[in-house]
Amino acid sequence: MQSILKRTMFYILFIGIWEGLFRLGIWPEYVLPSPVSVFKTLVHGFQNHTFLIGIAISMKRIAIGYGISIVVGIFLGLLIGRVRLFEETLGSFFTGLQTLPTICWLPLSLLWFGLNDRSIIFLVFMGAVLSITIATDAGVKSVPSLYIRAAKTMGAKGWKLYLEVIIPAALPHIITGMKQGWSFAWRSLMAGELLIVCLGLGHLMMIGRELNDMSQVIAVMIVIIIIGILVDRLFFVKVEQRIRERWGLVKG
Amino acid sequence: MTESVGTENFVDIDQVKVGKELQASQRVNGVWPKLRVQHVSKSFQSKDRNFYVLEDINLEIQQGEFVCIVGPSGCGKTTLLNIVAGLEKADSGDVWADDHKINGAGTDRVVIFQEAALFPWLNVVKNVEFGLKLKGFNGKERRNIAIEYLKMVHLSKFQHAQVHELSGGMKQRVAIARALAMNPEMLLMDEPFSALDAQTRWILHYELQNIWLKTRKTILFVTHNIREAVCLADRIIILSTAPGKIKKEFLVELPRPRDDNDVNVAGYSTRIMKELKAEINKVMKCEMDADSCVECDIKCTTEGPAKTDIGGGI
Ligand SMILES: Nc1ncnc2c1ncn2[C@@H]1O[C@H](COP(=O)(O)OP(=O)(O)OP(=O)(O)O)[C@@H](O)[C@H]1O
Ligand SMILES: [Mg+2]
């Protein structure tokens, strides 16, 4: 209760100072718009559907790119985690690649796919895939051999052993990797949309810039922050916690 | 039952005789023994040398027999059970189940481990269904079978519970139901009750005997607790340590279900203890004498509690 009160006070104060600075009139409106006009732009943007369309387009891109990265990442993680040869080769290669900021894939992506959707999707994919691969690898390695032996005596072998035992047993790690992968993917999506002109939330911000409409820029920033919080806090953190509890990794 | 009858029933099989019998007759009344372990040896590599954990193990178990393997900690009981289960390979020697040589794990020999090894991502009934699903039973069939075995361990009320909501004893009972649901030829149990408190263990000894009386499965049960072995087994096989060798065999002929605290069970345990005293002393002495080697010293202290357990039973 205390903390909610403090937080509310903080935001009221924050907006108050912002409004105060605006009223002082030191900066022109395209540098510092008032909170009210930002709020109006926000409402207006949702009313005329431009924000909704922007969100839909961005979400579609991340769904495709992130979806592919989950499948590929888990597959590669299993390979590295279970096959010595891949561990010794691909393993270190991927750990090295992960130090490369995702946006550095942009020039390559542009040359491969051109200035279009697929380029952005590739960036999203590259943003998430390494995190998921590395987390799956760690998860597979931490699967208790007891589970595998128990499953084997009950007749599990081949791909069924992977599907029924190894992947579910590694799930707490995989989810953590997916959570991290999501935040990387979200960042690369925005970077891609800012640099490649083809709709989406990032593009809406660029339109704001071109029209000298700072309130639109800030309004879209707020939308991006809110989506980030919704997915990370309300989805991933909850799911992660539930799984860890059920897998007996935290004492309930 | 008077003590004198108990003493009469106390049959001590000489290891040499067992060895001879094994070579002489492979089939009893034209039926293969359920399990034959023949000249199995196993060593592990450690640093520069490899040491023998099991040396020339020969063993035969008949259909429906309940056999306990007893030995001090680290003598290779788990290793032997894993070889029988097909989870580990012997260096030399063969294991036969009925008329076929064992090559890898098989659903005819299900293992129950010291920890229940239930899958936390499945609820209780789905855990029991796990092997049935792999065997290709459809949803309804396997649910029915699973419930039937959960009833046998008195846990059908908990069918929808999550694994982390169960106590240790309940988990182990689910593991037993899960193994039985596979309808295996043989149950292999590796100290399944050693992590439980005495009271829960007492209950599960009773339940396991009843299940055995009902199903007449062949059971190979590993423990380092002599009292537990006497309580459960038709036949007790004593392994000596470093390297594991079959030291002696005892037949237990007491009416079932037996009770851990029964006078006769206690009497049997004491007798077996006496027989083993010499061996244990030998092991102790050997380890104490090797005190120039720090590693051996550590081994001695870590293995201390297990020996007391053999002495005290429960
Ligand atoms: N994978 C392995 N590599 C090396 N040594 C091993 C391995 N597995 C077992 N050993 C050794 O083999 C010996 C027998 O081990 P095993 O687990 O079979 O003993 P145990 O009789 O089951 O003991 P406990 O009663 O403590 O379970 C031990 O000395 C152990 O250190
Ligand atoms: Mg063991």
PDB file of N, CA, C and O in Angstrom, chain A residues 93 97 100-116 118-127 195-196:
ATOM      1  N   PHE A  93      30.943 -20.766 -30.863  1.00  0.00           N
ATOM      2  CA  PHE A  93      30.629 -19.832 -31.940  1.00  0.00           C
ATOM      3  C   PHE A  93      29.465 -18.928 -31.529  1.00  0.00           C
ATOM      4  O   PHE A  93      29.520 -17.698 -31.683  1.00  0.00           O
ATOM      5  N   LEU A  97      29.076 -14.955 -30.934  1.00  0.00           N
ATOM      6  CA  LEU A  97      28.127 -14.143 -31.698  1.00  0.00           C
ATOM      7  C   LEU A  97      27.261 -13.281 -30.801  1.00  0.00           C
ATOM      8  O   LEU A  97      26.855 -12.184 -31.172  1.00  0.00           O
ATOM      9  N   LEU A 100      27.824  -9.635 -30.168  1.00  0.00           N
ATOM     10  CA  LEU A 100      27.557  -8.661 -31.238  1.00  0.00           C
ATOM     11  C   LEU A 100      26.183  -8.018 -31.018  1.00  0.00           C
ATOM     12  O   LEU A 100      25.183  -8.718 -30.949  1.00  0.00           O
ATOM     13  N   PRO A 101      26.106  -6.682 -30.885  1.00  0.00           N
ATOM     14  CA  PRO A 101      24.788  -6.043 -30.755  1.00  0.00           C
ATOM     15  C   PRO A 101      23.927  -6.378 -31.976  1.00  0.00           C
ATOM     16  O   PRO A 101      24.426  -6.356 -33.102  1.00  0.00           O
ATOM     17  N   THR A 102      22.662  -6.672 -31.726  1.00  0.00           N
ATOM     18  CA  THR A 102      21.803  -7.165 -32.807  1.00  0.00           C
ATOM     19  C   THR A 102      21.735  -6.197 -33.986  1.00  0.00           C
ATOM     20  O   THR A 102      21.655  -6.617 -35.128  1.00  0.00           O
ATOM     21  N   ILE A 103      21.775  -4.888 -33.684  1.00  0.00           N
ATOM     22  CA  ILE A 103      21.605  -3.900 -34.753  1.00  0.00           C
ATOM     23  C   ILE A 103      22.735  -3.996 -35.776  1.00  0.00           C
ATOM     24  O   ILE A 103      22.601  -3.574 -36.918  1.00  0.00           O
ATOM     25  N   CYS A 104      23.846  -4.609 -35.359  1.00  0.00           N
ATOM     26  CA  CYS A 104      24.954  -4.797 -36.301  1.00  0.00           C
ATOM     27  C   CYS A 104      24.604  -5.780 -37.414  1.00  0.00           C
ATOM     28  O   CYS A 104      25.347  -5.902 -38.393  1.00  0.00           O
ATOM     29  N   TRP A 105      23.500  -6.478 -37.265  1.00  0.00           N
ATOM     30  CA  TRP A 105      23.061  -7.363 -38.347  1.00  0.00           C
ATOM     31  C   TRP A 105      22.312  -6.585 -39.426  1.00  0.00           C
ATOM     32  O   TRP A 105      21.997  -7.142 -40.472  1.00  0.00           O
ATOM     33  N   LEU A 106      22.048  -5.311 -39.185  1.00  0.00           N
ATOM     34  CA  LEU A 106      21.216  -4.542 -40.117  1.00  0.00           C
ATOM     35  C   LEU A 106      21.805  -4.450 -41.524  1.00  0.00           C
ATOM     36  O   LEU A 106      21.116  -4.761 -42.492  1.00  0.00           O
ATOM     37  N   PRO A 107      23.076  -4.043 -41.662  1.00  0.00           N
ATOM     38  CA  PRO A 107      23.614  -3.955 -43.027  1.00  0.00           C
ATOM     39  C   PRO A 107      23.517  -5.272 -43.775  1.00  0.00           C
ATOM     40  O   PRO A 107      23.096  -5.330 -44.929  1.00  0.00           O
ATOM     41  N   LEU A 108      23.859  -6.358 -43.083  1.00  0.00           N
ATOM     42  CA  LEU A 108      23.786  -7.679 -43.697  1.00  0.00           C
ATOM     43  C   LEU A 108      22.352  -7.997 -44.097  1.00  0.00           C
ATOM     44  O   LEU A 108      22.073  -8.470 -45.199  1.00  0.00           O
ATOM     45  N   SER A 109      21.435  -7.683 -43.180  1.00  0.00           N
ATOM     46  CA  SER A 109      20.030  -7.957 -43.416  1.00  0.00           C
ATOM     47  C   SER A 109      19.525  -7.173 -44.628  1.00  0.00           C
ATOM     48  O   SER A 109      18.781  -7.695 -45.461  1.00  0.00           O
ATOM     49  N   LEU A 110      19.955  -5.914 -44.740  1.00  0.00           N
ATOM     50  CA  LEU A 110      19.508  -5.086 -45.857  1.00  0.00           C
ATOM     51  C   LEU A 110      20.003  -5.648 -47.184  1.00  0.00           C
ATOM     52  O   LEU A 110      19.276  -5.680 -48.171  1.00  0.00           O
ATOM     53  N   LEU A 111      21.242  -6.141 -47.166  1.00  0.00           N
ATOM     54  CA  LEU A 111      21.791  -6.690 -48.403  1.00  0.00           C
ATOM     55  C   LEU A 111      21.113  -8.002 -48.777  1.00  0.00           C
ATOM     56  O   LEU A 111      20.928  -8.320 -49.940  1.00  0.00           O
ATOM     57  N   TRP A 112      20.772  -8.774 -47.763  1.00  0.00           N
ATOM     58  CA  TRP A 112      20.129 -10.060 -48.045  1.00  0.00           C
ATOM     59  C   TRP A 112      18.668  -9.911 -48.450  1.00  0.00           C
ATOM     60  O   TRP A 112      18.190 -10.543 -49.353  1.00  0.00           O
ATOM     61  N   PHE A 113      17.933  -9.040 -47.707  1.00  0.00           N
ATOM     62  CA  PHE A 113      16.484  -9.005 -47.889  1.00  0.00           C
ATOM     63  C   PHE A 113      15.968  -7.707 -48.479  1.00  0.00           C
ATOM     64  O   PHE A 113      14.828  -7.645 -48.915  1.00  0.00           O
ATOM     65  N   GLY A 114      16.784  -6.637 -48.455  1.00  0.00           N
ATOM     66  CA  GLY A 114      16.319  -5.354 -48.971  1.00  0.00           C
ATOM     67  C   GLY A 114      15.588  -4.569 -47.899  1.00  0.00           C
ATOM     68  O   GLY A 114      15.456  -4.996 -46.753  1.00  0.00           O
ATOM     69  N   LEU A 115      15.095  -3.380 -48.306  1.00  0.00           N
ATOM     70  CA  LEU A 115      14.413  -2.495 -47.355  1.00  0.00           C
ATOM     71  C   LEU A 115      12.969  -2.935 -47.180  1.00  0.00           C
ATOM     72  O   LEU A 115      12.054  -2.312 -47.712  1.00  0.00           O
ATOM     73  N   ASN A 116      12.755  -4.010 -46.463  1.00  0.00           N
ATOM     74  CA  ASN A 116      11.368  -4.454 -46.327  1.00  0.00           C
ATOM     75  C   ASN A 116      11.134  -5.201 -45.013  1.00  0.00           C
ATOM     76  O   ASN A 116      12.012  -5.305 -44.160  1.00  0.00           O
ATOM     77  N   ARG A 118      10.888  -8.342 -44.341  1.00  0.00           N
ATOM     78  CA  ARG A 118      11.694  -9.533 -44.050  1.00  0.00           C
ATOM     79  C   ARG A 118      13.006  -9.152 -43.357  1.00  0.00           C
ATOM     80  O   ARG A 118      13.523  -9.882 -42.521  1.00  0.00           O
ATOM     81  N   SER A 119      13.512  -7.981 -43.720  1.00  0.00           N
ATOM     82  CA  SER A 119      14.717  -7.478 -43.077  1.00  0.00           C
ATOM     83  C   SER A 119      14.496  -7.286 -41.585  1.00  0.00           C
ATOM     84  O   SER A 119      15.317  -7.651 -40.754  1.00  0.00           O
ATOM     85  N   ILE A 120      13.345  -6.700 -41.262  1.00  0.00           N
ATOM     86  CA  ILE A 120      13.031  -6.429 -39.854  1.00  0.00           C
ATOM     87  C   ILE A 120      12.819  -7.747 -39.111  1.00  0.00           C
ATOM     88  O   ILE A 120      13.310  -7.939 -37.997  1.00  0.00           O
ATOM     89  N   ILE A 121      12.102  -8.656 -39.758  1.00  0.00           N
ATOM     90  CA  ILE A 121      11.854  -9.953 -39.134  1.00  0.00           C
ATOM     91  C   ILE A 121      13.173 -10.683 -38.870  1.00  0.00           C
ATOM     92  O   ILE A 121      13.366 -11.299 -37.825  1.00  0.00           O
ATOM     93  N   PHE A 122      14.088 -10.551 -39.802  1.00  0.00           N
ATOM     94  CA  PHE A 122      15.399 -11.171 -39.598  1.00  0.00           C
ATOM     95  C   PHE A 122      16.101 -10.576 -38.373  1.00  0.00           C
ATOM     96  O   PHE A 122      16.699 -11.293 -37.577  1.00  0.00           O
ATOM     97  N   LEU A 123      16.000  -9.256 -38.230  1.00  0.00           N
ATOM     98  CA  LEU A 123      16.607  -8.602 -37.061  1.00  0.00           C
ATOM     99  C   LEU A 123      15.989  -9.115 -35.761  1.00  0.00           C
ATOM    100  O   LEU A 123      16.678  -9.403 -34.785  1.00  0.00           O
ATOM    101  N   VAL A 124      14.661  -9.238 -35.767  1.00  0.00           N
ATOM    102  CA  VAL A 124      13.956  -9.746 -34.593  1.00  0.00           C
ATOM    103  C   VAL A 124      14.449 -11.163 -34.279  1.00  0.00           C
ATOM    104  O   VAL A 124      14.760 -11.501 -33.133  1.00  0.00           O
ATOM    105  N   PHE A 125      14.517 -11.977 -35.311  1.00  0.00           N
ATOM    106  CA  PHE A 125      14.983 -13.360 -35.167  1.00  0.00           C
ATOM    107  C   PHE A 125      16.379 -13.402 -34.555  1.00  0.00           C
ATOM    108  O   PHE A 125      16.632 -14.096 -33.563  1.00  0.00           O
ATOM    109  N   MET A 126      17.288 -12.597 -35.125  1.00  0.00           N
ATOM    110  CA  MET A 126      18.663 -12.593 -34.618  1.00  0.00           C
ATOM    111  C   MET A 126      18.738 -12.069 -33.185  1.00  0.00           C
ATOM    112  O   MET A 126      19.584 -12.476 -32.401  1.00  0.00           O
ATOM    113  N   GLY A 127      17.799 -11.181 -32.860  1.00  0.00           N
ATOM    114  CA  GLY A 127      17.787 -10.644 -31.506  1.00  0.00           C
ATOM    115  C   GLY A 127      17.506 -11.707 -30.466  1.00  0.00           C
ATOM    116  O   GLY A 127      18.115 -11.732 -29.397  1.00  0.00           O
ATOM    117  N   LEU A 195      14.693   2.449 -38.631  1.00  0.00           N
ATOM    118  CA  LEU A 195      15.649   2.624 -39.724  1.00  0.00           C
ATOM    119  C   LEU A 195      15.094   2.224 -41.079  1.00  0.00           C
ATOM    120  O   LEU A 195      15.520   2.719 -42.102  1.00  0.00           O
ATOM    121  N   ILE A 196      14.171   1.288 -41.089  1.00  0.00           N
ATOM    122  CA  ILE A 196      13.582   0.861 -42.345  1.00  0.00           C
ATOM    123  C   ILE A 196      12.156   1.377 -42.397  1.00  0.00           C
ATOM    124  O   ILE A 196      11.342   1.055 -41.554  1.00  0.00           O
TER     125      ILE A 196
END
